[in-house]
Coordinates of C-alpha atoms in Angstrom, one line a residue:
Chain A
M1 CA 16.5 10.3 -21.3
E2 CA 14.1 9.2 -18.5
L3 CA 13.8 12.4 -16.5
P4 CA 12.7 14.7 -19.2
V5 CA 9.9 12.3 -20.2
L6 CA 8.7 12.1 -16.6
E7 CA 8.8 15.9 -16.2
Q8 CA 6.7 16.2 -19.3
I9 CA 4.1 13.8 -17.9
L10 CA 4.0 15.7 -14.6
G11 CA 3.8 19.0 -16.4
A12 CA 0.7 17.9 -18.4
N13 CA -0.9 16.4 -15.3
D14 CA -0.4 19.6 -13.4
Q15 CA -2.0 21.7 -16.1
I16 CA -5.1 19.4 -16.2
A17 CA -5.2 19.5 -12.4
L18 CA -5.3 23.3 -12.5
D19 CA -8.2 23.1 -15.0
N20 CA -10.0 20.6 -12.7
R21 CA -9.5 22.9 -9.8
E22 CA -11.0 25.8 -11.8
L23 CA -14.0 23.7 -12.8
L24 CA -14.6 22.6 -9.2
R25 CA -14.4 26.2 -8.0
A26 CA -16.8 27.4 -10.6
H27 CA -19.3 24.9 -9.3
G28 CA -18.6 25.6 -5.6
V29 CA -17.2 22.1 -5.0
V30 CA -14.6 21.3 -2.4
A31 CA -12.6 18.3 -3.5
V32 CA -10.6 16.0 -1.2
N33 CA -7.9 13.6 -2.4
V34 CA -8.2 10.6 0.0
M35 CA -4.9 8.6 0.0
A36 CA -4.0 5.5 2.1
S37 CA -2.6 2.0 2.1
P38 CA -4.8 -0.7 0.7
G39 CA -7.3 -1.6 3.4
A40 CA -6.7 1.4 5.7
G41 CA -10.5 2.1 5.5
K42 CA -10.8 4.8 2.8
T43 CA -14.2 3.6 1.6
S44 CA -15.5 3.1 5.2
L45 CA -14.4 6.6 6.0
I46 CA -16.3 7.9 2.9
L47 CA -19.4 6.0 3.9
R48 CA -19.2 7.4 7.5
T49 CA -18.7 10.9 6.1
I50 CA -21.7 10.7 3.9
E51 CA -23.8 9.7 6.9
A52 CA -22.3 12.4 9.2
L53 CA -22.9 15.2 6.7
Q54 CA -26.4 14.1 5.7
G55 CA -28.5 17.2 5.2
R56 CA -25.5 19.5 5.7
R57 CA -23.3 18.9 2.7
R58 CA -24.2 17.2 -0.6
V59 CA -21.4 14.7 -1.1
G60 CA -20.1 13.2 -4.4
V61 CA -17.6 10.4 -4.7
V62 CA -14.9 9.3 -7.2
E63 CA -13.6 5.8 -6.6
G64 CA -10.1 4.8 -7.9
D65 CA -9.2 1.2 -8.2
L66 CA -7.0 -1.0 -10.4
A67 CA -10.0 -3.1 -11.2
G68 CA -13.6 -3.8 -10.1
R69 CA -16.3 -1.6 -8.7
V70 CA -16.8 -3.0 -5.2
D71 CA -16.4 0.4 -3.6
A72 CA -18.5 2.4 -6.1
D73 CA -21.4 -0.1 -5.5
K74 CA -21.2 0.4 -1.7
V75 CA -21.3 4.2 -2.2
A76 CA -24.1 4.0 -4.8
E77 CA -26.3 2.2 -2.3
T78 CA -26.4 5.4 -0.2
G79 CA -27.9 7.3 -3.1
T80 CA -24.7 9.4 -3.4
P81 CA -23.5 10.3 -7.0
V82 CA -20.4 8.2 -7.7
V83 CA -18.0 7.4 -10.5
Q84 CA -15.6 4.5 -10.6
I85 CA -12.3 4.9 -12.3
N86 CA -10.4 1.7 -13.1
T87 CA -6.7 2.4 -13.7
G88 CA -6.2 -1.0 -15.2
G89 CA -3.0 -1.5 -13.3
G90 CA -2.0 2.1 -12.8
C91 CA -0.7 2.8 -9.2
H92 CA -2.4 6.2 -8.6
L93 CA -5.1 8.4 -10.0
D94 CA -4.1 11.2 -12.4
A95 CA -5.7 14.5 -13.3
P96 CA -7.0 13.4 -16.8
Q97 CA -8.8 10.4 -15.1
V98 CA -10.4 12.8 -12.6
R99 CA -11.3 15.2 -15.4
W100 CA -13.3 12.4 -17.1
A101 CA -15.0 11.6 -13.8
L102 CA -16.0 15.2 -13.2
E103 CA -17.7 15.2 -16.6
Q104 CA -19.9 12.3 -15.4
L105 CA -20.9 14.0 -12.1
P106 CA -23.7 16.5 -11.4
L107 CA -21.3 19.1 -10.1
D108 CA -24.1 21.7 -9.5
R109 CA -25.6 19.3 -6.9
I110 CA -22.4 18.5 -5.1
D111 CA -20.7 20.5 -2.3
L112 CA -18.0 18.1 -1.2
L113 CA -16.3 15.7 -3.6
L114 CA -14.4 12.8 -2.0
I115 CA -11.8 11.3 -4.4
E116 CA -10.6 7.9 -3.2
N117 CA -7.2 7.3 -4.7
V118 CA -5.7 3.9 -5.4
G119 CA -4.4 2.2 -2.2
N120 CA -0.8 3.2 -2.2
L121 CA 1.4 5.3 0.2
V122 CA 4.0 6.2 -2.5
C123 CA 2.8 7.0 -6.0
P124 CA -0.2 9.2 -5.4
T125 CA 2.0 11.7 -3.5
G126 CA 3.3 13.4 -6.7
F127 CA 0.1 13.6 -8.7
A128 CA -2.2 16.6 -8.2
L129 CA -5.8 15.9 -9.2
G130 CA -7.3 19.3 -8.8
E131 CA -8.2 18.7 -5.2
Q132 CA -8.3 21.5 -2.6
V133 CA -6.9 19.3 0.2
K134 CA -5.0 16.1 0.4
V135 CA -5.9 13.7 3.2
V136 CA -3.9 10.7 4.3
V137 CA -5.7 7.9 6.2
A138 CA -3.5 5.6 8.3
S139 CA -4.8 2.8 10.4
V140 CA -3.8 1.2 13.8
P141 CA -3.1 -2.3 12.4
E142 CA -0.5 -0.9 10.0
G143 CA 1.7 0.1 12.9
H144 CA 3.0 3.3 14.3
D145 CA 6.1 3.4 12.1
K146 CA 4.3 4.2 8.8
P147 CA 5.2 7.9 8.8
V148 CA 8.9 7.0 9.2
K149 CA 8.8 4.6 6.3
Y150 CA 6.6 6.6 3.9
P151 CA 7.5 10.2 4.8
G152 CA 6.6 11.9 1.5
I153 CA 2.9 11.3 1.7
F154 CA 2.6 12.3 5.4
A155 CA 4.6 15.5 4.6
V156 CA 2.2 16.7 1.9
A157 CA -1.1 15.9 3.8
D158 CA -3.4 18.8 4.7
G159 CA -5.4 16.5 7.0
L160 CA -4.6 13.2 8.6
V161 CA -6.9 10.4 9.8
L162 CA -5.8 7.5 12.1
N163 CA -8.5 4.9 11.6
K164 CA -9.4 1.6 13.4
V165 CA -8.6 3.0 16.9
D166 CA -11.1 0.4 18.2
L167 CA -8.5 -2.2 17.5
A168 CA -5.9 -0.5 19.7
P169 CA -6.4 -2.9 22.7
Y170 CA -5.4 -5.9 20.5
I171 CA -2.4 -4.4 18.8
D172 CA 1.0 -3.2 19.8
F173 CA 0.5 0.4 18.5
D174 CA 2.4 3.2 20.1
A175 CA 0.1 6.2 19.6
G176 CA 2.7 8.6 21.0
A177 CA 5.4 7.4 18.6
F178 CA 2.9 7.7 15.7
R179 CA 2.1 11.4 16.7
T180 CA 5.8 12.2 17.1
A181 CA 6.7 10.8 13.7
V182 CA 3.8 12.6 12.1
R183 CA 4.7 15.9 13.7
A184 CA 8.4 15.6 12.6
L185 CA 7.1 15.6 9.0
N186 CA 4.0 17.8 9.2
T187 CA 3.3 20.4 11.9
G188 CA 0.1 21.9 10.4
A189 CA -2.3 19.2 9.4
P190 CA -5.0 18.3 11.9
L191 CA -4.9 14.6 13.0
F192 CA -8.3 12.9 13.6
E193 CA -8.3 9.6 15.5
V194 CA -11.4 7.7 14.4
S195 CA -13.1 4.3 14.2
C196 CA -15.2 3.8 11.2
K197 CA -16.6 0.7 12.9
T198 CA -17.9 2.5 16.1
G199 CA -18.2 6.0 14.7
E200 CA -15.8 7.4 17.3
G201 CA -14.1 10.6 16.2
I202 CA -16.2 10.9 13.0
A203 CA -18.0 14.1 14.1
A204 CA -14.7 16.1 14.5
W205 CA -13.5 14.9 11.1
A206 CA -16.8 15.8 9.4
A207 CA -16.8 19.2 11.1
W208 CA -13.4 19.9 9.7
L209 CA -14.6 19.0 6.2
E210 CA -17.6 21.3 6.7
G211 CA -15.2 24.2 7.5
L212 CA -13.5 23.9 4.1
H213 CA -14.7 26.3 1.3
S214 CA -14.0 26.1 -2.4
Chain S
M1 CA 7.4 8.1 -26.6
E2 CA 6.7 6.8 -23.1
L3 CA 6.2 3.1 -23.8
P4 CA 9.6 2.5 -25.5
V5 CA 11.4 4.1 -22.5
L6 CA 9.5 2.0 -20.0
E7 CA 10.2 -1.2 -22.0
Q8 CA 13.9 -0.3 -22.1
I9 CA 13.9 0.1 -18.3
L10 CA 12.1 -3.2 -17.8
G11 CA 14.5 -4.9 -20.3
A12 CA 17.5 -3.7 -18.4
N13 CA 16.0 -4.7 -15.1
D14 CA 15.1 -8.2 -16.3
Q15 CA 18.7 -8.7 -17.5
I16 CA 20.1 -7.8 -14.1
A17 CA 17.5 -9.9 -12.4
L18 CA 18.7 -12.9 -14.4
D19 CA 22.3 -12.1 -13.4
N20 CA 21.2 -11.9 -9.8
R21 CA 19.4 -15.3 -10.1
E22 CA 22.6 -16.9 -11.5
L23 CA 24.7 -15.4 -8.7
L24 CA 22.2 -16.7 -6.1
R25 CA 22.1 -20.1 -7.7
A26 CA 25.9 -20.3 -7.8
H27 CA 25.9 -19.8 -4.0
G28 CA 23.0 -22.2 -3.4
V29 CA 20.8 -19.4 -2.1
V30 CA 17.0 -19.5 -2.4
A31 CA 15.6 -15.9 -2.7
V32 CA 12.1 -14.9 -1.8
N33 CA 10.6 -11.6 -2.9
V34 CA 8.2 -10.6 -0.1
M35 CA 5.5 -8.2 -1.2
A36 CA 2.6 -6.6 0.7
S37 CA 0.7 -3.4 1.6
P38 CA 2.4 -1.1 4.1
G39 CA 1.8 -2.6 7.5
A40 CA 0.7 -6.1 6.5
G41 CA 3.4 -7.5 8.6
K42 CA 6.3 -8.3 6.2
T43 CA 9.0 -7.6 8.8
S44 CA 7.2 -9.5 11.6
L45 CA 6.9 -12.5 9.2
I46 CA 10.6 -12.3 8.5
L47 CA 11.4 -12.2 12.2
R48 CA 9.1 -15.2 12.9
T49 CA 10.7 -17.1 9.9
I50 CA 14.2 -16.5 11.2
E51 CA 13.1 -17.9 14.6
A52 CA 11.3 -20.9 13.1
L53 CA 14.2 -21.9 10.8
Q54 CA 16.9 -21.4 13.5
G55 CA 19.5 -24.3 13.1
R56 CA 17.8 -25.5 9.9
R57 CA 18.4 -22.7 7.3
R58 CA 20.8 -19.8 7.5
V59 CA 18.7 -16.8 6.7
G60 CA 19.8 -13.5 5.1
V61 CA 17.6 -10.4 4.7
V62 CA 17.3 -7.4 2.3
E63 CA 15.1 -4.6 3.6
G64 CA 13.5 -2.2 1.1
D65 CA 12.1 1.1 2.3
L66 CA 11.7 4.6 1.0
A67 CA 13.6 5.9 4.0
G68 CA 14.9 4.8 7.4
R69 CA 16.3 1.6 8.7
V70 CA 13.7 0.6 11.3
D71 CA 13.2 -2.9 9.9
A72 CA 16.9 -3.6 9.2
D73 CA 17.7 -2.7 12.9
K74 CA 15.0 -5.2 14.1
V75 CA 16.5 -8.0 11.9
A76 CA 20.1 -7.1 12.9
E77 CA 19.2 -7.6 16.5
T78 CA 18.7 -11.3 15.8
G79 CA 22.2 -11.6 14.5
T80 CA 21.0 -12.2 10.9
P81 CA 23.0 -10.6 8.0
V82 CA 20.9 -7.8 6.7
V83 CA 21.2 -5.0 4.1
Q84 CA 18.9 -1.9 4.0
I85 CA 18.0 -0.4 0.7
N86 CA 16.5 3.1 0.8
T87 CA 14.7 3.8 -2.5
G88 CA 14.5 7.5 -1.7
G89 CA 10.9 7.7 -2.8
G90 CA 11.0 4.8 -5.3
C91 CA 7.8 2.7 -5.0
H92 CA 9.4 -0.7 -5.5
L93 CA 12.7 -2.5 -5.4
D94 CA 14.5 -3.1 -8.7
A95 CA 17.2 -5.6 -9.7
P96 CA 20.1 -3.2 -9.7
Q97 CA 19.3 -2.3 -6.1
V98 CA 19.2 -5.9 -5.1
R99 CA 22.5 -6.5 -7.0
W100 CA 24.1 -3.9 -4.8
A101 CA 22.7 -5.6 -1.7
L102 CA 23.9 -9.0 -2.8
E103 CA 27.4 -7.6 -3.0
Q104 CA 27.2 -6.6 0.7
L105 CA 26.0 -10.0 1.9
P106 CA 28.0 -13.1 2.9
L107 CA 26.2 -15.3 0.3
D108 CA 28.3 -18.4 1.1
R109 CA 26.8 -18.3 4.6
I110 CA 23.2 -17.9 3.5
D111 CA 20.7 -20.6 2.5
L112 CA 17.5 -18.5 2.3
L113 CA 17.4 -14.8 1.4
L114 CA 14.2 -12.9 2.3
I115 CA 13.9 -9.7 0.3
E116 CA 11.3 -7.3 1.8
N117 CA 10.0 -5.1 -1.0
V118 CA 8.6 -1.6 -0.5
G119 CA 5.0 -1.7 1.0
N120 CA 2.9 -1.5 -2.2
L121 CA 0.4 -3.9 -3.8
V122 CA 0.9 -2.5 -7.3
C123 CA 4.3 -1.4 -8.5
P124 CA 6.5 -4.3 -7.3
T125 CA 4.4 -6.7 -9.4
G126 CA 6.3 -6.0 -12.7
F127 CA 9.9 -5.9 -11.4
A128 CA 11.8 -9.1 -11.2
L129 CA 14.7 -9.0 -8.6
G130 CA 16.3 -12.4 -9.3
E131 CA 14.1 -14.1 -6.8
Q132 CA 13.1 -17.8 -7.1
V133 CA 9.6 -17.2 -5.6
K134 CA 7.3 -14.2 -5.1
V135 CA 5.3 -14.2 -1.9
V136 CA 2.3 -11.8 -1.3
V137 CA 1.4 -11.1 2.4
A138 CA -2.2 -9.9 3.0
S139 CA -3.6 -9.3 6.4
V140 CA -7.0 -9.6 8.0
P141 CA -7.5 -5.9 8.8
E142 CA -7.0 -4.9 5.2
G143 CA -10.2 -6.7 4.3
H144 CA -11.2 -9.7 2.2
D145 CA -11.6 -7.7 -1.0
K146 CA -7.9 -7.0 -1.6
P147 CA -7.5 -9.7 -4.3
V148 CA -10.4 -8.2 -6.2
K149 CA -8.9 -4.7 -6.0
Y150 CA -5.2 -5.6 -6.6
P151 CA -5.5 -8.6 -8.9
G152 CA -2.1 -8.4 -10.6
I153 CA 0.0 -9.1 -7.6
F154 CA -2.2 -11.9 -6.3
A155 CA -2.0 -13.5 -9.8
V156 CA 1.8 -13.6 -9.9
A157 CA 2.4 -14.9 -6.4
D158 CA 4.0 -18.3 -5.9
G159 CA 3.0 -18.3 -2.2
L160 CA 0.4 -16.4 -0.3
V161 CA 0.3 -15.5 3.4
L162 CA -2.8 -14.2 5.2
N163 CA -1.4 -12.6 8.4
K164 CA -3.0 -11.3 11.6
V165 CA -5.6 -14.0 11.8
D166 CA -5.6 -13.4 15.6
L167 CA -7.6 -10.2 14.8
A168 CA -10.4 -12.0 13.0
P169 CA -12.8 -11.9 16.0
Y170 CA -12.7 -8.1 16.0
I171 CA -13.0 -7.5 12.3
D172 CA -15.7 -8.1 9.6
F173 CA -13.4 -10.3 7.5
D174 CA -15.0 -13.0 5.3
A175 CA -12.3 -15.7 5.0
G176 CA -14.4 -17.7 2.5
A177 CA -14.7 -14.6 0.2
F178 CA -11.0 -14.0 0.5
R179 CA -10.1 -17.6 -0.5
T180 CA -12.6 -17.5 -3.4
A181 CA -11.1 -14.2 -4.7
V182 CA -7.6 -15.6 -4.4
R183 CA -8.4 -18.8 -6.2
A184 CA -10.1 -16.9 -9.1
L185 CA -6.7 -15.4 -9.8
N186 CA -4.2 -18.0 -8.7
T187 CA -5.0 -21.7 -8.4
G188 CA -1.5 -23.0 -7.7
A189 CA 0.1 -21.0 -4.9
P190 CA -0.2 -22.3 -1.3
L191 CA -2.1 -20.0 1.1
F192 CA -0.7 -19.9 4.7
E193 CA -3.0 -18.4 7.3
V194 CA -0.8 -17.1 10.1
S195 CA -0.5 -14.8 13.1
C196 CA 2.9 -13.3 13.6
K197 CA 1.7 -12.2 17.0
T198 CA 0.8 -15.7 18.3
G199 CA 2.9 -17.8 16.0
E200 CA -0.1 -19.7 14.7
G201 CA 0.5 -21.2 11.2
I202 CA 4.2 -20.2 11.1
A203 CA 5.4 -23.8 11.2
A204 CA 3.6 -24.7 7.9
W205 CA 4.9 -21.6 6.2
A206 CA 8.5 -22.3 7.4
A207 CA 8.2 -25.9 6.2
W208 CA 7.2 -24.7 2.7
L209 CA 10.3 -22.4 2.6
E210 CA 12.5 -25.3 3.7
G211 CA 11.2 -27.3 0.8
L212 CA 12.4 -24.8 -1.8
H213 CA 15.8 -25.5 -3.5
S214 CA 17.9 -23.1 -5.5

């Protein structure tokens, strides 16, 4: 009896995700679902992106966390419109939560909406939010074997970011093995190697985002 | 209709977890459920622990991953009995999976069973496996705010490890803020600050494990 219930939930989620997509398109907003492990640097990437696109794209942000509003406060300090979703223990964002967030945001004054999912390389994979593209952020300290161990999320990504490349000298990270593992799962998504600490690689990532149209 | 189904699954899981616990106790095995984000260093900690307890405790290992057997191969190279569980997309280990693993292991020749859960700071929290203690491994590159963002798993931990302290000089990690956030959620669990790269702090962690009795 479990599977039919799960399918029903997914079905309802997908319908609301389609509605979200329509709402975003009507307002000319490109939405990006940013997924990663806890601590891979999703919020740092969002802050760098806001900075890089200053005067070029009007950014809005949705922050998803189990609890707290640490990330939303950091984003709000930049003057960017932001909504915090607390899942209260839920392991991923879902489309109804994002729908609620969209209702709080000034969509007519946003070109690019960055949706930071809950830190988790498994559960967010199966839940559409209404986004145009899915991005997975990996980071050097997590190790080059993450695509092998969490293949599903790397397979569905439209864009990939490898963050914290500034730490490479201090860590046994095999960049070639990482790229090979990624390409075994996903041949089409661009891979941006960046450091949110130094700013390395951020320009190319921001230029890719600029090229997306709703 | 969702909640009753979930409760039924949890109920069945808890019953099998109790059976696992009895089986482990009958064989004098202490079992540790090792939980962490992807890439926090669970496998490295297990390898360091095997090394530190050489000749003092006979270690066995269960490796949980969505796919692959990268970690199990690393453990097997040390001559330690190991079983790989592939969850095939499942976001945490459950008691029936561990039951199956226990049936493959030489329990009479194991004192300490280290069960590496799927890399995830959310979903493993609610699923007992039959372990005696739950351990959460955090790591410096993940940032000091992880307890604030993932409170549930830090609250249930019986032991806490902060790994990758060798990277502290290169990262903006506020150790005081991390400890304060941990202690707001969990006053009793010992916190071991270690580096699996350099071996720092491993002796104290291994000594704590040695003090556990089934």
